[in-house]
Amino acid sequence: MTTQHIALPTAQPADVGLCPERTQRLMDVLRREVASGKLPGAVAMVARRGKIALFEAVGQQDPATGTPMQTDSIFRIYSMTKPVVSVAVMMLVERGQLLLSDPVSRWLPEYANQQVATANGLEPVKQEATVQDLLRHTAGLTYEFLGDSAVQRQYAQVKIASRERTNAEFSQTLAGVPLQFQPGSMWGYSRATDVLGRLVEVVSGQSLGAFLQTEIFEPLGMVDTGFAVPPEQHHRIAEPFAHDPDGGVPMKVLEPRQVPAMEGGGGGLMSTAMDYSRFLQCLRNRGELNGMRLLGPHTVDFMTADHLGDIPVDGTLLPPGHSFGLGFAVRTHLGLSPVPGSVGLYYWGGIAGTTFFVDPALDMVAMLMIQAPNQRDYYRPLFRDLVYAALL
């Protein structure tokens, strides 16, 4: 990890169809939140037509030491790891190394003969989960922190969140726990992308970290992205408040200074606003950045299409007017949702508060990097409202 990479081109807000005053208001609101003691600090980025019109840091990188936030501060991006790993999987699909219709057990035999937990005990799966099911969270898996079902309690009992297992050991452990749903029957946000991380290893013959480094990070110039932060960059790590400003229990966040055994495909990466902007701009360009092509344009369109159709959604993570593609939530209706955005917009975020969205119809990419786990459900829609308000 170094700090040398080619920056994306910049523009004045008015030159790319953003109101200068309203763009500045976005930063004023973030400053207000920092001043009120609700937010340690933030980095905001808005780009249109391939040019960055807003890229600013506010507040503190580390509230314990008073270190100011920098635009190159390093954040735990948690589930913003999922789109990166989903792209890695689709790169392997494009190379003819696997099919989305492949049963997961073709590559990871531990997932053969799985059973589903029901009110009447265990029953066999009706149809095996496929690679597509993993990408769109319909593989019957769950997350231990999303509820208190018998399966979720088992995830907790086997310490499925441990970073001390390798990806191979994680996959074996997870496969030994029954499924929460029949594969293909329900959208349930889950550890599926962690399984995809192991799938990448088996299909590519490389560790997940090595594959991402050589196939995505190096080509895109993402020099500060990885599963741990090296010692010489520790001074750049953004930290949350030690005490939750709203009086809640502070969420224990990942320790980026330790190299984990598990390179978690669902939530293990650390990154910077500029690094992740490069990844997002590559997606916005339908798979290419600065002459480096990761995916064909039709593959990106396919990933950001609705892959659920009539499959019901478990929980409240997908807002009204949205569905899910291969690694992203996708907007299907102009209305219904409580936040603005064009049909075809795709987005996701991380549990510590980081969030992004890409709006192809408006040729816009935006991202907010914060470490405020318990306030994420407030800052995500707030940021979205402010960005759309700035459009001319």
mmCIF file of C-alpha atoms in Angstrom:
data_model
loop_
_atom_site.group_PDB
_atom_site.id
_atom_site.type_symbol
_atom_site.label_atom_id
_atom_site.label_comp_id
_atom_site.label_asym_id
_atom_site.label_seq_id
_atom_site.Cartn_x
_atom_site.Cartn_y
_atom_site.Cartn_z
ATOM 1 C CA MET A 1 0.000 0.000 0.000
ATOM 2 C CA THR A 2 1.391 3.355 -1.032
ATOM 3 C CA THR A 3 -0.299 6.666 -1.618
ATOM 4 C CA GLN A 4 0.681 6.922 -5.274
ATOM 5 C CA HIS A 5 -2.052 6.529 -7.829
ATOM 6 C CA ILE A 6 -3.581 8.404 -10.714
ATOM 7 C CA ALA A 7 -6.378 10.611 -9.413
ATOM 8 C CA LEU A 8 -9.674 10.727 -11.267
ATOM 9 C CA PRO A 9 -10.239 13.957 -13.220
ATOM 10 C CA THR A 10 -11.937 16.782 -11.339
ATOM 11 C CA ALA A 11 -14.435 19.475 -12.324
ATOM 12 C CA GLN A 12 -16.251 22.400 -10.743
ATOM 13 C CA PRO A 13 -19.757 21.332 -9.633
ATOM 14 C CA ALA A 14 -21.477 23.660 -12.151
ATOM 15 C CA ASP A 15 -19.479 22.132 -15.022
ATOM 16 C CA VAL A 16 -21.068 18.723 -14.428
ATOM 17 C CA GLY A 17 -24.600 19.861 -13.638
ATOM 18 C CA LEU A 18 -24.397 20.316 -9.888
ATOM 19 C CA CYS A 19 -25.429 23.495 -8.084
ATOM 20 C CA PRO A 20 -22.322 24.909 -6.315
ATOM 21 C CA GLU A 21 -24.309 26.249 -3.344
ATOM 22 C CA ARG A 22 -26.248 23.019 -2.833
ATOM 23 C CA THR A 23 -23.102 20.942 -3.246
ATOM 24 C CA GLN A 24 -21.514 23.041 -0.507
ATOM 25 C CA ARG A 25 -24.649 22.669 1.616
ATOM 26 C CA LEU A 26 -24.018 18.922 1.652
ATOM 27 C CA MET A 27 -20.676 19.612 3.352
ATOM 28 C CA ASP A 28 -22.260 22.192 5.659
ATOM 29 C CA VAL A 29 -24.735 19.567 6.870
ATOM 30 C CA LEU A 30 -21.905 17.104 7.532
ATOM 31 C CA ARG A 31 -20.049 19.838 9.447
ATOM 32 C CA ARG A 32 -23.208 20.432 11.478
ATOM 33 C CA GLU A 33 -23.366 16.728 12.335
ATOM 34 C CA VAL A 34 -19.711 16.740 13.399
ATOM 35 C CA ALA A 35 -20.240 19.896 15.487
ATOM 36 C CA SER A 36 -23.252 18.313 17.213
ATOM 37 C CA GLY A 37 -21.079 15.412 18.382
ATOM 38 C CA LYS A 38 -23.075 12.814 16.443
ATOM 39 C CA LEU A 39 -20.426 12.073 13.802
ATOM 40 C CA PRO A 40 -16.637 11.808 14.315
ATOM 41 C CA GLY A 41 -15.798 12.759 10.728
ATOM 42 C CA ALA A 42 -16.535 11.975 7.115
ATOM 43 C CA VAL A 43 -15.179 11.938 3.586
ATOM 44 C CA ALA A 44 -17.741 12.740 0.872
ATOM 45 C CA MET A 45 -17.267 12.179 -2.854
ATOM 46 C CA VAL A 46 -19.604 13.033 -5.744
ATOM 47 C CA ALA A 47 -18.639 12.533 -9.390
ATOM 48 C CA ARG A 48 -20.594 13.149 -12.591
ATOM 49 C CA ARG A 49 -19.682 12.480 -16.213
ATOM 50 C CA GLY A 50 -16.494 10.793 -15.037
ATOM 51 C CA LYS A 51 -15.230 13.811 -13.081
ATOM 52 C CA ILE A 52 -15.088 14.375 -9.330
ATOM 53 C CA ALA A 53 -17.019 17.521 -8.420
ATOM 54 C CA LEU A 54 -16.871 17.083 -4.649
ATOM 55 C CA PHE A 55 -14.165 15.358 -2.603
ATOM 56 C CA GLU A 56 -13.812 16.719 0.923
ATOM 57 C CA ALA A 57 -13.033 15.577 4.449
ATOM 58 C CA VAL A 58 -14.652 16.984 7.612
ATOM 59 C CA GLY A 59 -14.237 16.322 11.312
ATOM 60 C CA GLN A 60 -11.856 13.901 12.939
ATOM 61 C CA GLN A 61 -10.224 10.732 11.681
ATOM 62 C CA ASP A 62 -9.744 9.590 15.269
ATOM 63 C CA PRO A 63 -11.915 11.266 17.924
ATOM 64 C CA ALA A 64 -9.705 9.815 20.701
ATOM 65 C CA THR A 65 -6.617 11.706 19.503
ATOM 66 C CA GLY A 66 -8.247 14.611 17.644
ATOM 67 C CA THR A 67 -6.436 13.716 14.407
ATOM 68 C CA PRO A 68 -8.249 15.533 11.571
ATOM 69 C CA MET A 69 -10.016 13.484 8.908
ATOM 70 C CA GLN A 70 -8.112 13.364 5.615
ATOM 71 C CA THR A 71 -9.374 12.543 2.142
ATOM 72 C CA ASP A 72 -6.978 9.566 2.174
ATOM 73 C CA SER A 73 -8.046 8.202 5.581
ATOM 74 C CA ILE A 74 -8.542 4.429 5.587
ATOM 75 C CA PHE A 75 -11.978 3.026 6.477
ATOM 76 C CA ARG A 76 -13.418 -0.360 7.360
ATOM 77 C CA ILE A 77 -15.801 -0.726 4.442
ATOM 78 C CA TYR A 78 -17.414 -3.983 5.617
ATOM 79 C CA SER A 79 -20.144 -4.993 3.130
ATOM 80 C CA MET A 80 -18.833 -2.663 0.423
ATOM 81 C CA THR A 81 -16.455 -5.644 0.040
ATOM 82 C CA LYS A 82 -19.369 -7.578 -1.497
ATOM 83 C CA PRO A 83 -19.513 -5.713 -4.847
ATOM 84 C CA VAL A 84 -15.736 -6.170 -5.237
ATOM 85 C CA VAL A 85 -15.936 -9.934 -4.682
ATOM 86 C CA SER A 86 -19.037 -10.150 -6.899
ATOM 87 C CA VAL A 87 -17.020 -8.516 -9.698
ATOM 88 C CA ALA A 88 -14.240 -11.064 -9.085
ATOM 89 C CA VAL A 89 -16.747 -13.914 -9.507
ATOM 90 C CA MET A 90 -18.112 -12.411 -12.726
ATOM 91 C CA MET A 91 -14.564 -12.058 -14.076
ATOM 92 C CA LEU A 92 -14.200 -15.833 -13.630
ATOM 93 C CA VAL A 93 -17.565 -16.344 -15.357
ATOM 94 C CA GLU A 94 -16.402 -14.196 -18.280
ATOM 95 C CA ARG A 95 -13.240 -16.311 -18.531
ATOM 96 C CA GLY A 96 -15.325 -19.466 -18.860
ATOM 97 C CA GLN A 97 -14.104 -20.851 -15.536
ATOM 98 C CA LEU A 98 -17.552 -21.298 -13.989
ATOM 99 C CA LEU A 99 -21.263 -20.851 -14.719
ATOM 100 C CA LEU A 100 -23.801 -18.936 -12.641
ATOM 101 C CA SER A 101 -26.040 -22.001 -12.945
ATOM 102 C CA ASP A 102 -23.380 -24.262 -11.380
ATOM 103 C CA PRO A 103 -24.490 -25.798 -8.083
ATOM 104 C CA VAL A 104 -22.291 -24.395 -5.318
ATOM 105 C CA SER A 105 -21.383 -27.991 -4.421
ATOM 106 C CA ARG A 106 -19.689 -28.448 -7.796
ATOM 107 C CA TRP A 107 -16.879 -26.229 -6.515
ATOM 108 C CA LEU A 108 -17.390 -26.548 -2.755
ATOM 109 C CA PRO A 109 -18.437 -30.175 -2.100
ATOM 110 C CA GLU A 110 -19.194 -29.393 1.549
ATOM 111 C CA TYR A 111 -22.470 -27.802 0.370
ATOM 112 C CA ALA A 112 -23.823 -31.063 -1.107
ATOM 113 C CA ASN A 113 -26.850 -32.627 0.614
ATOM 114 C CA GLN A 114 -27.692 -29.573 2.697
ATOM 115 C CA GLN A 115 -30.731 -29.468 4.929
ATOM 116 C CA VAL A 116 -33.170 -26.677 5.728
ATOM 117 C CA ALA A 117 -34.373 -25.898 9.250
ATOM 118 C CA THR A 118 -38.190 -25.810 9.456
ATOM 119 C CA ALA A 119 -40.718 -25.668 12.284
ATOM 120 C CA ASN A 120 -40.986 -29.462 11.978
ATOM 121 C CA GLY A 121 -37.268 -30.178 12.038
ATOM 122 C CA LEU A 122 -34.834 -30.581 9.165
ATOM 123 C CA GLU A 123 -35.841 -31.258 5.572
ATOM 124 C CA PRO A 124 -33.611 -31.810 2.515
ATOM 125 C CA VAL A 125 -33.092 -29.018 -0.023
ATOM 126 C CA LYS A 126 -35.491 -29.164 -2.971
ATOM 127 C CA GLN A 127 -32.937 -27.661 -5.342
ATOM 128 C CA GLU A 128 -29.289 -26.973 -4.656
ATOM 129 C CA ALA A 129 -28.109 -23.393 -4.291
ATOM 130 C CA THR A 130 -26.290 -22.084 -7.369
ATOM 131 C CA VAL A 131 -23.538 -19.501 -7.808
ATOM 132 C CA GLN A 132 -26.267 -17.064 -8.884
ATOM 133 C CA ASP A 133 -28.094 -17.748 -5.600
ATOM 134 C CA LEU A 134 -24.961 -16.768 -3.675
ATOM 135 C CA LEU A 135 -24.555 -13.546 -5.684
ATOM 136 C CA ARG A 136 -28.175 -12.472 -5.157
ATOM 137 C CA HIS A 137 -28.567 -13.758 -1.546
ATOM 138 C CA THR A 138 -31.124 -16.461 -2.331
ATOM 139 C CA ALA A 139 -28.933 -19.422 -1.272
ATOM 140 C CA GLY A 140 -30.833 -20.011 1.991
ATOM 141 C CA LEU A 141 -28.075 -18.574 4.184
ATOM 142 C CA THR A 142 -28.435 -15.796 6.774
ATOM 143 C CA TYR A 143 -26.481 -13.520 9.125
ATOM 144 C CA GLU A 144 -26.282 -14.271 12.850
ATOM 145 C CA PHE A 145 -26.921 -10.603 13.796
ATOM 146 C CA LEU A 146 -30.144 -10.242 11.760
ATOM 147 C CA GLY A 147 -32.371 -12.214 14.101
ATOM 148 C CA ASP A 148 -32.770 -14.971 16.664
ATOM 149 C CA SER A 149 -33.889 -17.993 14.660
ATOM 150 C CA ALA A 150 -32.517 -21.440 15.481
ATOM 151 C CA VAL A 151 -30.181 -21.202 12.489
ATOM 152 C CA GLN A 152 -28.959 -17.732 13.458
ATOM 153 C CA ARG A 153 -28.262 -18.994 16.974
ATOM 154 C CA GLN A 154 -26.221 -21.844 15.485
ATOM 155 C CA TYR A 155 -24.178 -19.352 13.438
ATOM 156 C CA ALA A 156 -23.388 -17.570 16.709
ATOM 157 C CA GLN A 157 -22.601 -20.832 18.522
ATOM 158 C CA VAL A 158 -20.014 -21.885 15.931
ATOM 159 C CA LYS A 159 -18.580 -18.317 16.007
ATOM 160 C CA ILE A 160 -19.125 -17.938 12.269
ATOM 161 C CA ALA A 161 -17.867 -14.330 12.452
ATOM 162 C CA SER A 162 -14.394 -15.428 13.615
ATOM 163 C CA ARG A 163 -11.553 -14.030 11.532
ATOM 164 C CA GLU A 164 -9.237 -16.724 12.889
ATOM 165 C CA ARG A 165 -10.400 -19.377 10.411
ATOM 166 C CA THR A 166 -9.151 -19.559 6.847
ATOM 167 C CA ASN A 167 -11.731 -19.108 4.094
ATOM 168 C CA ALA A 168 -11.624 -22.899 3.586
ATOM 169 C CA GLU A 169 -12.265 -23.568 7.277
ATOM 170 C CA PHE A 170 -15.025 -20.945 7.347
ATOM 171 C CA SER A 171 -16.762 -22.591 4.390
ATOM 172 C CA GLN A 172 -16.592 -26.056 5.997
ATOM 173 C CA THR A 173 -18.017 -24.684 9.258
ATOM 174 C CA LEU A 174 -20.861 -22.780 7.556
ATOM 175 C CA ALA A 175 -21.778 -25.780 5.397
ATOM 176 C CA GLY A 176 -22.312 -27.812 8.569
ATOM 177 C CA VAL A 177 -25.135 -25.514 9.744
ATOM 178 C CA PRO A 178 -28.651 -26.018 8.306
ATOM 179 C CA LEU A 179 -30.086 -23.449 5.889
ATOM 180 C CA GLN A 180 -32.597 -20.825 7.006
ATOM 181 C CA PHE A 181 -34.639 -21.060 3.761
ATOM 182 C CA GLN A 182 -34.982 -23.326 0.764
ATOM 183 C CA PRO A 183 -32.530 -22.067 -1.894
ATOM 184 C CA GLY A 184 -34.244 -19.826 -4.444
ATOM 185 C CA SER A 185 -37.332 -19.323 -2.279
ATOM 186 C CA MET A 186 -36.411 -16.119 -0.419
ATOM 187 C CA TRP A 187 -34.028 -13.156 -0.516
ATOM 188 C CA GLY A 188 -32.173 -13.134 2.790
ATOM 189 C CA TYR A 189 -29.103 -10.979 3.339
ATOM 190 C CA SER A 190 -26.407 -13.388 4.350
ATOM 191 C CA ARG A 191 -22.882 -14.740 4.528
ATOM 192 C CA ALA A 192 -23.239 -15.819 0.890
ATOM 193 C CA THR A 193 -20.506 -13.442 -0.305
ATOM 194 C CA ASP A 194 -18.090 -14.931 2.234
ATOM 195 C CA VAL A 195 -18.789 -18.255 0.495
ATOM 196 C CA LEU A 196 -18.119 -16.567 -2.862
ATOM 197 C CA GLY A 197 -14.732 -15.511 -1.474
ATOM 198 C CA ARG A 198 -13.903 -19.188 -0.961
ATOM 199 C CA LEU A 199 -15.323 -20.026 -4.402
ATOM 200 C CA VAL A 200 -12.925 -17.523 -6.010
ATOM 201 C CA GLU A 201 -10.042 -19.294 -4.284
ATOM 202 C CA VAL A 202 -11.047 -22.762 -5.479
ATOM 203 C CA VAL A 203 -11.773 -21.709 -9.075
ATOM 204 C CA SER A 204 -8.746 -19.398 -9.465
ATOM 205 C CA GLY A 205 -6.228 -21.393 -7.455
ATOM 206 C CA GLN A 206 -5.207 -18.204 -5.572
ATOM 207 C CA SER A 207 -6.068 -16.806 -2.175
ATOM 208 C CA LEU A 208 -8.941 -14.307 -2.351
ATOM 209 C CA GLY A 209 -6.604 -11.467 -1.342
ATOM 210 C CA ALA A 210 -4.079 -12.383 -4.041
ATOM 211 C CA PHE A 211 -6.776 -12.610 -6.735
ATOM 212 C CA LEU A 212 -8.285 -9.246 -5.795
ATOM 213 C CA GLN A 213 -4.839 -7.655 -5.666
ATOM 214 C CA THR A 214 -3.678 -8.836 -9.093
ATOM 215 C CA GLU A 215 -7.018 -8.742 -10.957
ATOM 216 C CA ILE A 216 -8.807 -5.690 -9.491
ATOM 217 C CA PHE A 217 -6.734 -3.507 -7.151
ATOM 218 C CA GLU A 218 -3.551 -3.259 -9.220
ATOM 219 C CA PRO A 219 -5.306 -2.701 -12.585
ATOM 220 C CA LEU A 220 -7.511 0.027 -11.069
ATOM 221 C CA GLY A 221 -4.747 1.670 -9.010
ATOM 222 C CA MET A 222 -6.465 0.841 -5.704
ATOM 223 C CA VAL A 223 -3.267 1.111 -3.686
ATOM 224 C CA ASP A 224 -4.756 1.359 -0.189
ATOM 225 C CA THR A 225 -7.314 -1.462 -0.303
ATOM 226 C CA GLY A 226 -6.800 -4.802 1.433
ATOM 227 C CA PHE A 227 -7.806 -7.109 4.288
ATOM 228 C CA ALA A 228 -5.391 -5.405 6.712
ATOM 229 C CA VAL A 229 -3.609 -2.052 6.961
ATOM 230 C CA PRO A 230 0.216 -2.298 6.991
ATOM 231 C CA PRO A 231 2.050 -0.734 9.975
ATOM 232 C CA GLU A 232 3.372 2.241 7.998
ATOM 233 C CA GLN A 233 -0.222 3.299 7.221
ATOM 234 C CA HIS A 234 -1.751 2.802 10.697
ATOM 235 C CA HIS A 235 -1.737 6.570 11.259
ATOM 236 C CA ARG A 236 -4.423 6.883 8.533
ATOM 237 C CA ILE A 237 -7.071 4.561 10.040
ATOM 238 C CA ALA A 238 -10.430 6.238 10.700
ATOM 239 C CA GLU A 239 -12.017 5.353 14.039
ATOM 240 C CA PRO A 240 -15.543 5.561 15.494
ATOM 241 C CA PHE A 241 -16.416 7.152 18.814
ATOM 242 C CA ALA A 242 -15.521 4.973 21.815
ATOM 243 C CA HIS A 243 -18.946 5.803 23.293
ATOM 244 C CA ASP A 244 -22.043 5.855 21.150
ATOM 245 C CA PRO A 245 -23.313 9.463 20.881
ATOM 246 C CA ASP A 246 -26.931 8.295 21.025
ATOM 247 C CA GLY A 247 -26.350 6.240 24.163
ATOM 248 C CA GLY A 248 -26.457 2.875 22.401
ATOM 249 C CA VAL A 249 -23.987 0.054 22.915
ATOM 250 C CA PRO A 250 -20.884 0.822 20.808
ATOM 251 C CA MET A 251 -20.443 -1.704 18.028
ATOM 252 C CA LYS A 252 -17.166 -3.618 18.147
ATOM 253 C CA VAL A 253 -15.439 -2.850 14.862
ATOM 254 C CA LEU A 254 -12.830 -4.868 12.997
ATOM 255 C CA GLU A 255 -9.192 -4.403 13.954
ATOM 256 C CA PRO A 256 -7.543 -3.374 10.677
ATOM 257 C CA ARG A 257 -4.036 -3.596 12.145
ATOM 258 C CA GLN A 258 -4.229 -7.389 12.452
ATOM 259 C CA VAL A 259 -3.794 -9.660 9.445
ATOM 260 C CA PRO A 260 -6.798 -12.012 9.634
ATOM 261 C CA ALA A 261 -6.695 -15.700 8.727
ATOM 262 C CA MET A 262 -10.036 -15.194 6.983
ATOM 263 C CA GLU A 263 -10.144 -12.849 4.004
ATOM 264 C CA GLY A 264 -13.836 -12.206 4.324
ATOM 265 C CA GLY A 265 -15.469 -11.745 0.924
ATOM 266 C CA GLY A 266 -18.582 -10.374 2.595
ATOM 267 C CA GLY A 267 -17.040 -7.675 4.746
ATOM 268 C CA GLY A 268 -13.311 -7.800 5.329
ATOM 269 C CA LEU A 269 -11.797 -5.004 3.242
ATOM 270 C CA MET A 270 -10.301 -1.683 4.302
ATOM 271 C CA SER A 271 -10.197 1.088 1.705
ATOM 272 C CA THR A 272 -10.102 4.819 1.035
ATOM 273 C CA ALA A 273 -12.602 7.110 -0.662
ATOM 274 C CA MET A 274 -10.324 7.547 -3.695
ATOM 275 C CA ASP A 275 -9.617 3.828 -4.086
ATOM 276 C CA TYR A 276 -13.284 2.903 -3.917
ATOM 277 C CA SER A 277 -14.186 5.804 -6.225
ATOM 278 C CA ARG A 278 -11.970 4.208 -8.849
ATOM 279 C CA PHE A 279 -13.814 0.917 -8.453
ATOM 280 C CA LEU A 280 -17.192 2.686 -8.708
ATOM 281 C CA GLN A 281 -16.152 4.727 -11.741
ATOM 282 C CA CYS A 282 -15.031 1.487 -13.405
ATOM 283 C CA LEU A 283 -18.539 0.101 -12.818
ATOM 284 C CA ARG A 284 -20.136 3.332 -14.035
ATOM 285 C CA ASN A 285 -18.012 3.024 -17.196
ATOM 286 C CA ARG A 286 -19.520 -0.471 -17.552
ATOM 287 C CA GLY A 287 -16.369 -2.338 -16.589
ATOM 288 C CA GLU A 288 -13.431 -0.160 -17.647
ATOM 289 C CA LEU A 289 -11.228 2.578 -16.185
ATOM 290 C CA ASN A 290 -8.270 4.309 -17.844
ATOM 291 C CA GLY A 291 -7.965 1.599 -20.466
ATOM 292 C CA MET A 292 -8.083 -1.258 -17.914
ATOM 293 C CA ARG A 293 -11.143 -3.429 -18.530
ATOM 294 C CA LEU A 294 -12.278 -5.744 -15.741
ATOM 295 C CA LEU A 295 -15.647 -6.793 -17.177
ATOM 296 C CA GLY A 296 -17.513 -6.532 -20.443
ATOM 297 C CA PRO A 297 -20.192 -3.804 -20.532
ATOM 298 C CA HIS A 298 -23.053 -6.284 -20.854
ATOM 299 C CA THR A 299 -21.843 -8.156 -17.768
ATOM 300 C CA VAL A 300 -22.073 -4.966 -15.680
ATOM 301 C CA ASP A 301 -25.573 -4.304 -17.045
ATOM 302 C CA PHE A 302 -26.506 -7.891 -16.159
ATOM 303 C CA MET A 303 -25.121 -7.571 -12.596
ATOM 304 C CA THR A 304 -27.108 -4.389 -11.980
ATOM 305 C CA ALA A 305 -30.421 -5.770 -13.290
ATOM 306 C CA ASP A 306 -33.212 -7.176 -11.101
ATOM 307 C CA HIS A 307 -32.350 -10.803 -10.280
ATOM 308 C CA LEU A 308 -35.189 -11.420 -7.823
ATOM 309 C CA GLY A 309 -38.382 -10.865 -9.815
ATOM 310 C CA ASP A 310 -41.161 -12.285 -7.625
ATOM 311 C CA ILE A 311 -38.866 -13.899 -5.036
ATOM 312 C CA PRO A 312 -40.027 -12.540 -1.647
ATOM 313 C CA VAL A 313 -37.688 -10.491 0.545
ATOM 314 C CA ASP A 314 -36.946 -11.343 4.170
ATOM 315 C CA GLY A 315 -36.386 -8.378 6.500
ATOM 316 C CA THR A 316 -36.291 -4.644 5.863
ATOM 317 C CA LEU A 317 -32.830 -4.177 4.327
ATOM 318 C CA LEU A 318 -34.201 -3.699 0.805
ATOM 319 C CA PRO A 319 -36.365 -0.564 0.757
ATOM 320 C CA PRO A 320 -39.608 -0.372 -1.250
ATOM 321 C CA GLY A 321 -39.059 0.135 -4.974
ATOM 322 C CA HIS A 322 -35.807 -1.848 -4.919
ATOM 323 C CA SER A 323 -34.672 -5.342 -5.815
ATOM 324 C CA PHE A 324 -31.289 -7.056 -5.821
ATOM 325 C CA GLY A 325 -28.858 -7.850 -8.613
ATOM 326 C CA LEU A 326 -25.542 -9.703 -8.439
ATOM 327 C CA GLY A 327 -23.841 -7.922 -5.545
ATOM 328 C CA PHE A 328 -25.905 -4.713 -5.406
ATOM 329 C CA ALA A 329 -29.343 -3.459 -4.477
ATOM 330 C CA VAL A 330 -30.987 -2.066 -7.626
ATOM 331 C CA ARG A 331 -33.754 0.505 -7.980
ATOM 332 C CA THR A 332 -36.805 -0.695 -9.906
ATOM 333 C CA HIS A 333 -39.296 2.174 -9.350
ATOM 334 C CA LEU A 334 -38.884 5.937 -9.389
ATOM 335 C CA GLY A 335 -41.255 6.248 -6.433
ATOM 336 C CA LEU A 336 -42.081 3.981 -3.456
ATOM 337 C CA SER A 337 -38.677 4.415 -1.797
ATOM 338 C CA PRO A 338 -38.202 7.094 0.876
ATOM 339 C CA VAL A 339 -35.034 8.311 -0.864
ATOM 340 C CA PRO A 340 -34.596 9.809 -4.354
ATOM 341 C CA GLY A 341 -32.805 8.125 -7.256
ATOM 342 C CA SER A 342 -33.296 7.036 -10.865
ATOM 343 C CA VAL A 343 -34.588 3.653 -11.977
ATOM 344 C CA GLY A 344 -31.482 1.551 -12.591
ATOM 345 C CA LEU A 345 -29.513 3.082 -9.712
ATOM 346 C CA TYR A 346 -27.495 0.509 -7.775
ATOM 347 C CA TYR A 347 -25.970 0.816 -4.318
ATOM 348 C CA TRP A 348 -24.806 -0.837 -1.131
ATOM 349 C CA GLY A 349 -23.128 0.086 2.140
ATOM 350 C CA GLY A 350 -21.150 -1.230 5.097
ATOM 351 C CA ILE A 351 -22.265 -1.776 8.671
ATOM 352 C CA ALA A 352 -19.860 0.888 10.031
ATOM 353 C CA GLY A 353 -21.681 3.527 7.952
ATOM 354 C CA THR A 354 -19.900 3.697 4.588
ATOM 355 C CA THR A 355 -22.265 3.902 1.622
ATOM 356 C CA PHE A 356 -22.217 4.405 -2.148
ATOM 357 C CA PHE A 357 -24.585 4.640 -5.075
ATOM 358 C CA VAL A 358 -24.149 4.697 -8.838
ATOM 359 C CA ASP A 359 -26.886 6.358 -10.922
ATOM 360 C CA PRO A 360 -26.270 5.453 -14.600
ATOM 361 C CA ALA A 361 -29.214 7.543 -15.843
ATOM 362 C CA LEU A 362 -27.603 10.680 -14.390
ATOM 363 C CA ASP A 363 -23.999 9.490 -14.986
ATOM 364 C CA MET A 364 -23.335 10.009 -11.282
ATOM 365 C CA VAL A 365 -21.339 8.214 -8.600
ATOM 366 C CA ALA A 366 -21.418 9.196 -4.921
ATOM 367 C CA MET A 367 -19.969 7.847 -1.715
ATOM 368 C CA LEU A 368 -19.912 8.734 1.972
ATOM 369 C CA MET A 369 -17.159 7.285 4.149
ATOM 370 C CA ILE A 370 -17.863 7.365 7.904
ATOM 371 C CA GLN A 371 -17.250 5.138 10.921
ATOM 372 C CA ALA A 372 -20.500 5.580 12.836
ATOM 373 C CA PRO A 373 -22.058 2.095 13.043
ATOM 374 C CA ASN A 374 -25.146 2.890 15.114
ATOM 375 C CA GLN A 375 -26.020 6.018 13.085
ATOM 376 C CA ARG A 376 -25.742 4.455 9.610
ATOM 377 C CA ASP A 377 -29.500 4.280 9.035
ATOM 378 C CA TYR A 378 -29.680 8.057 9.481
ATOM 379 C CA TYR A 379 -26.632 9.143 7.478
ATOM 380 C CA ARG A 380 -27.287 7.018 4.383
ATOM 381 C CA PRO A 381 -30.654 8.593 3.441
ATOM 382 C CA LEU A 382 -29.437 12.013 4.578
ATOM 383 C CA PHE A 383 -26.487 11.806 2.178
ATOM 384 C CA ARG A 384 -28.695 10.561 -0.660
ATOM 385 C CA ASP A 385 -31.160 13.449 -0.153
ATOM 386 C CA LEU A 386 -28.370 16.037 -0.163
ATOM 387 C CA VAL A 387 -26.704 14.684 -3.305
ATOM 388 C CA TYR A 388 -29.929 14.675 -5.330
ATOM 389 C CA ALA A 389 -30.800 18.143 -4.030
ATOM 390 C CA ALA A 390 -27.546 19.410 -5.566
ATOM 391 C CA LEU A 391 -28.467 18.352 -9.105
ATOM 392 C CA LEU A 392 -29.307 21.183 -11.506
#
